[in-house]
PDB file of C-alpha atoms in Angstrom:
ATOM      1  CA  MET A  23     -25.849  65.536  28.344  1.00  0.00           C
ATOM      2  CA  GLY A  24     -29.274  63.912  28.416  1.00  0.00           C
ATOM      3  CA  ILE A  25     -31.633  63.446  31.293  1.00  0.00           C
ATOM      4  CA  THR A  26     -33.138  60.331  32.808  1.00  0.00           C
ATOM      5  CA  ALA A  27     -36.879  60.411  33.343  1.00  0.00           C
ATOM      6  CA  ILE A  28     -39.329  58.019  35.002  1.00  0.00           C
ATOM      7  CA  ALA A  29     -42.985  58.018  34.023  1.00  0.00           C
ATOM      8  CA  PHE A  30     -45.927  56.788  36.040  1.00  0.00           C
ATOM      9  CA  ASP A  31     -49.316  55.832  34.605  1.00  0.00           C
ATOM     10  CA  PHE A  32     -51.504  56.397  37.668  1.00  0.00           C
ATOM     11  CA  GLY A  33     -54.344  54.028  38.437  1.00  0.00           C
ATOM     12  CA  THR A  34     -56.241  53.154  41.609  1.00  0.00           C
ATOM     13  CA  LYS A  35     -55.207  49.457  41.551  1.00  0.00           C
ATOM     14  CA  SER A  36     -52.025  49.561  39.529  1.00  0.00           C
ATOM     15  CA  ILE A  37     -49.487  52.256  38.646  1.00  0.00           C
ATOM     16  CA  GLY A  38     -47.547  51.660  35.454  1.00  0.00           C
ATOM     17  CA  CYS A  39     -43.911  52.684  35.348  1.00  0.00           C
ATOM     18  CA  ALA A  40     -41.312  53.277  32.649  1.00  0.00           C
ATOM     19  CA  VAL A  41     -37.814  54.754  32.480  1.00  0.00           C
ATOM     20  CA  GLY A  42     -36.147  56.518  29.593  1.00  0.00           C
ATOM     21  CA  GLN A  43     -33.396  58.846  28.423  1.00  0.00           C
ATOM     22  CA  SER A  44     -33.880  62.136  26.615  1.00  0.00           C
ATOM     23  CA  ILE A  45     -30.917  61.320  24.317  1.00  0.00           C
ATOM     24  CA  THR A  46     -32.722  58.390  22.711  1.00  0.00           C
ATOM     25  CA  GLY A  47     -36.260  59.636  23.418  1.00  0.00           C
ATOM     26  CA  THR A  48     -37.320  56.061  24.080  1.00  0.00           C
ATOM     27  CA  ALA A  49     -38.629  54.357  27.201  1.00  0.00           C
ATOM     28  CA  GLN A  50     -38.659  50.848  28.610  1.00  0.00           C
ATOM     29  CA  ALA A  51     -41.429  49.475  30.791  1.00  0.00           C
ATOM     30  CA  LEU A  52     -40.655  48.607  34.397  1.00  0.00           C
ATOM     31  CA  PRO A  53     -42.837  46.388  36.599  1.00  0.00           C
ATOM     32  CA  ALA A  54     -46.097  48.104  37.584  1.00  0.00           C
ATOM     33  CA  PHE A  55     -46.693  49.005  41.241  1.00  0.00           C
ATOM     34  CA  LYS A  56     -49.742  47.614  42.966  1.00  0.00           C
ATOM     35  CA  ALA A  57     -51.881  50.271  44.620  1.00  0.00           C
ATOM     36  CA  GLN A  58     -54.597  50.154  47.256  1.00  0.00           C
ATOM     37  CA  ASP A  59     -57.228  52.647  46.153  1.00  0.00           C
ATOM     38  CA  GLY A  60     -54.550  54.770  44.460  1.00  0.00           C
ATOM     39  CA  ILE A  61     -52.018  54.544  47.284  1.00  0.00           C
ATOM     40  CA  PRO A  62     -48.831  52.756  46.244  1.00  0.00           C
ATOM     41  CA  ASN A  63     -46.202  51.113  48.361  1.00  0.00           C
ATOM     42  CA  TRP A  64     -44.073  54.244  48.754  1.00  0.00           C
ATOM     43  CA  ASP A  65     -41.023  52.170  49.788  1.00  0.00           C
ATOM     44  CA  ALA A  66     -41.139  50.308  46.460  1.00  0.00           C
ATOM     45  CA  ILE A  67     -41.419  53.622  44.589  1.00  0.00           C
ATOM     46  CA  GLU A  68     -38.529  55.043  46.598  1.00  0.00           C
ATOM     47  CA  LYS A  69     -36.359  52.031  45.734  1.00  0.00           C
ATOM     48  CA  CYS A  70     -37.208  52.466  42.047  1.00  0.00           C
ATOM     49  CA  LEU A  71     -36.254  56.163  42.178  1.00  0.00           C
ATOM     50  CA  LYS A  72     -33.013  55.378  44.046  1.00  0.00           C
ATOM     51  CA  ASP A  73     -32.102  52.711  41.465  1.00  0.00           C
ATOM     52  CA  TRP A  74     -32.709  54.923  38.440  1.00  0.00           C
ATOM     53  CA  LYS A  75     -31.933  58.397  39.892  1.00  0.00           C
ATOM     54  CA  PRO A  76     -34.259  60.262  37.508  1.00  0.00           C
ATOM     55  CA  ASP A  77     -33.792  63.985  36.831  1.00  0.00           C
ATOM     56  CA  VAL A  78     -37.531  64.348  36.311  1.00  0.00           C
ATOM     57  CA  ILE A  79     -40.696  62.324  36.946  1.00  0.00           C
ATOM     58  CA  VAL A  80     -43.521  62.446  34.393  1.00  0.00           C
ATOM     59  CA  VAL A  81     -47.017  61.551  35.578  1.00  0.00           C
ATOM     60  CA  GLY A  82     -49.709  60.814  33.001  1.00  0.00           C
ATOM     61  CA  LEU A  83     -52.717  63.071  33.404  1.00  0.00           C
ATOM     62  CA  PRO A  84     -55.955  61.224  32.636  1.00  0.00           C
ATOM     63  CA  LEU A  85     -58.415  63.625  31.027  1.00  0.00           C
ATOM     64  CA  ASN A  86     -61.726  63.064  29.313  1.00  0.00           C
ATOM     65  CA  MET A  87     -61.472  63.068  25.529  1.00  0.00           C
ATOM     66  CA  ASP A  88     -62.849  66.642  25.459  1.00  0.00           C
ATOM     67  CA  GLY A  89     -60.045  67.768  27.776  1.00  0.00           C
ATOM     68  CA  THR A  90     -62.162  68.123  30.913  1.00  0.00           C
ATOM     69  CA  GLU A  91     -60.992  66.683  34.218  1.00  0.00           C
ATOM     70  CA  GLN A  92     -62.386  63.519  35.765  1.00  0.00           C
ATOM     71  CA  ASP A  93     -62.137  62.116  39.281  1.00  0.00           C
ATOM     72  CA  LEU A  94     -58.937  60.270  38.356  1.00  0.00           C
ATOM     73  CA  THR A  95     -57.343  63.520  37.072  1.00  0.00           C
ATOM     74  CA  LEU A  96     -57.369  65.015  40.576  1.00  0.00           C
ATOM     75  CA  ARG A  97     -56.027  61.790  42.086  1.00  0.00           C
ATOM     76  CA  ALA A  98     -53.197  61.678  39.542  1.00  0.00           C
ATOM     77  CA  LYS A  99     -52.333  65.313  40.380  1.00  0.00           C
ATOM     78  CA  LYS A 100     -52.321  64.466  44.099  1.00  0.00           C
ATOM     79  CA  PHE A 101     -50.026  61.491  43.369  1.00  0.00           C
ATOM     80  CA  ALA A 102     -47.700  63.834  41.399  1.00  0.00           C
ATOM     81  CA  ASN A 103     -47.642  66.323  44.285  1.00  0.00           C
ATOM     82  CA  ARG A 104     -46.848  63.561  46.770  1.00  0.00           C
ATOM     83  CA  LEU A 105     -43.963  62.322  44.602  1.00  0.00           C
ATOM     84  CA  ASN A 106     -42.550  65.836  44.458  1.00  0.00           C
ATOM     85  CA  GLY A 107     -43.063  66.496  48.174  1.00  0.00           C
ATOM     86  CA  ARG A 108     -41.682  63.158  49.270  1.00  0.00           C
ATOM     87  CA  PHE A 109     -38.657  62.821  47.007  1.00  0.00           C
ATOM     88  CA  GLY A 110     -37.905  66.419  45.964  1.00  0.00           C
ATOM     89  CA  ILE A 111     -37.667  65.483  42.281  1.00  0.00           C
ATOM     90  CA  LYS A 112     -39.215  67.752  39.642  1.00  0.00           C
ATOM     91  CA  VAL A 113     -42.560  66.340  38.474  1.00  0.00           C
ATOM     92  CA  GLU A 114     -44.212  67.141  35.139  1.00  0.00           C
ATOM     93  CA  LEU A 115     -47.735  66.213  34.058  1.00  0.00           C
ATOM     94  CA  GLN A 116     -48.315  64.792  30.576  1.00  0.00           C
ATOM     95  CA  ASP A 117     -51.715  64.559  28.868  1.00  0.00           C
ATOM     96  CA  GLU A 118     -52.303  60.836  28.371  1.00  0.00           C
ATOM     97  CA  ARG A 119     -55.646  60.866  26.575  1.00  0.00           C
ATOM     98  CA  LEU A 120     -54.525  58.644  23.743  1.00  0.00           C
ATOM     99  CA  THR A 121     -51.895  56.497  25.435  1.00  0.00           C
ATOM    100  CA  THR A 122     -54.018  53.707  26.919  1.00  0.00           C
ATOM    101  CA  VAL A 123     -55.719  53.100  23.582  1.00  0.00           C
ATOM    102  CA  SER A 124     -52.318  53.146  21.812  1.00  0.00           C
ATOM    103  CA  ALA A 125     -50.901  50.788  24.449  1.00  0.00           C
ATOM    104  CA  ARG A 126     -53.648  48.242  23.826  1.00  0.00           C
ATOM    105  CA  ASP A 127     -53.092  48.461  20.051  1.00  0.00           C
ATOM    106  CA  GLU A 128     -49.337  48.092  20.473  1.00  0.00           C
ATOM    107  CA  ILE A 129     -49.601  45.043  22.746  1.00  0.00           C
ATOM    108  CA  PHE A 130     -52.177  43.477  20.483  1.00  0.00           C
ATOM    109  CA  GLN A 131     -49.899  43.895  17.476  1.00  0.00           C
ATOM    110  CA  ARG A 132     -47.044  42.291  19.414  1.00  0.00           C
ATOM    111  CA  GLY A 133     -48.859  39.391  21.000  1.00  0.00           C
ATOM    112  CA  GLY A 134     -52.606  39.284  20.515  1.00  0.00           C
ATOM    113  CA  TYR A 135     -55.202  38.959  23.252  1.00  0.00           C
ATOM    114  CA  ARG A 136     -52.985  36.757  25.439  1.00  0.00           C
ATOM    115  CA  ALA A 137     -50.600  39.663  25.877  1.00  0.00           C
ATOM    116  CA  LEU A 138     -53.282  42.073  27.093  1.00  0.00           C
ATOM    117  CA  ASN A 139     -52.645  41.569  30.780  1.00  0.00           C
ATOM    118  CA  LYS A 140     -53.100  44.676  32.918  1.00  0.00           C
ATOM    119  CA  GLY A 141     -49.504  45.000  34.110  1.00  0.00           C
ATOM    120  CA  LYS A 142     -48.220  45.034  30.541  1.00  0.00           C
ATOM    121  CA  VAL A 143     -50.808  47.597  29.445  1.00  0.00           C
ATOM    122  CA  ASP A 144     -49.829  49.875  32.352  1.00  0.00           C
ATOM    123  CA  GLY A 145     -46.112  49.526  31.572  1.00  0.00           C
ATOM    124  CA  ILE A 146     -46.570  50.280  27.893  1.00  0.00           C
ATOM    125  CA  SER A 147     -48.907  53.165  28.719  1.00  0.00           C
ATOM    126  CA  ALA A 148     -46.147  54.587  30.941  1.00  0.00           C
ATOM    127  CA  CYS A 149     -43.656  54.161  28.030  1.00  0.00           C
ATOM    128  CA  LEU A 150     -45.979  56.022  25.683  1.00  0.00           C
ATOM    129  CA  ILE A 151     -46.549  58.796  28.235  1.00  0.00           C
ATOM    130  CA  LEU A 152     -42.782  59.199  28.576  1.00  0.00           C
ATOM    131  CA  GLU A 153     -42.075  59.025  24.843  1.00  0.00           C
ATOM    132  CA  SER A 154     -44.745  61.640  24.103  1.00  0.00           C
ATOM    133  CA  TRP A 155     -43.229  63.817  26.875  1.00  0.00           C
ATOM    134  CA  PHE A 156     -39.761  63.471  25.285  1.00  0.00           C
ATOM    135  CA  GLU A 157     -41.226  64.605  21.947  1.00  0.00           C
ATOM    136  CA  SER A 158     -42.274  67.899  23.496  1.00  0.00           C
ATOM    137  CA  TYR A 159     -39.223  68.196  25.761  1.00  0.00           C
ATOM    138  CA  SER A 160     -36.273  70.416  24.920  1.00  0.00           C
ATOM    139  CA  GLU A 161     -33.175  70.666  27.082  1.00  0.00           C
TER     140      GLU A 161
END
């Protein structure tokens, strides 16, 4: 029996989102959530969680390339804590150092510069965060 997981790629203006199953280990991008200085529309997030009923939420943890924390790291952790506190779903943090770069490469390969709009990058980043989490996940 696999699990359903939702991943969020936290950003101050936009929060990418993806959903996936541990059985396949793959994720699909969902529409990104707009955020006002890192604060999302919690009702929209709640609707997403109700629709998909995830067993776990994975939040990408933005770190500097050398592994040190940055301002956004703390904000992503706070977002993860709020998700857990508000919805009571287990939240895991996933190092996302390479995912945004990979997301840009992936989009570029699929559709060139025209495809590099921010919402798509966030969604694919969230997919990559989730897929890398699945790789290290064991039931």
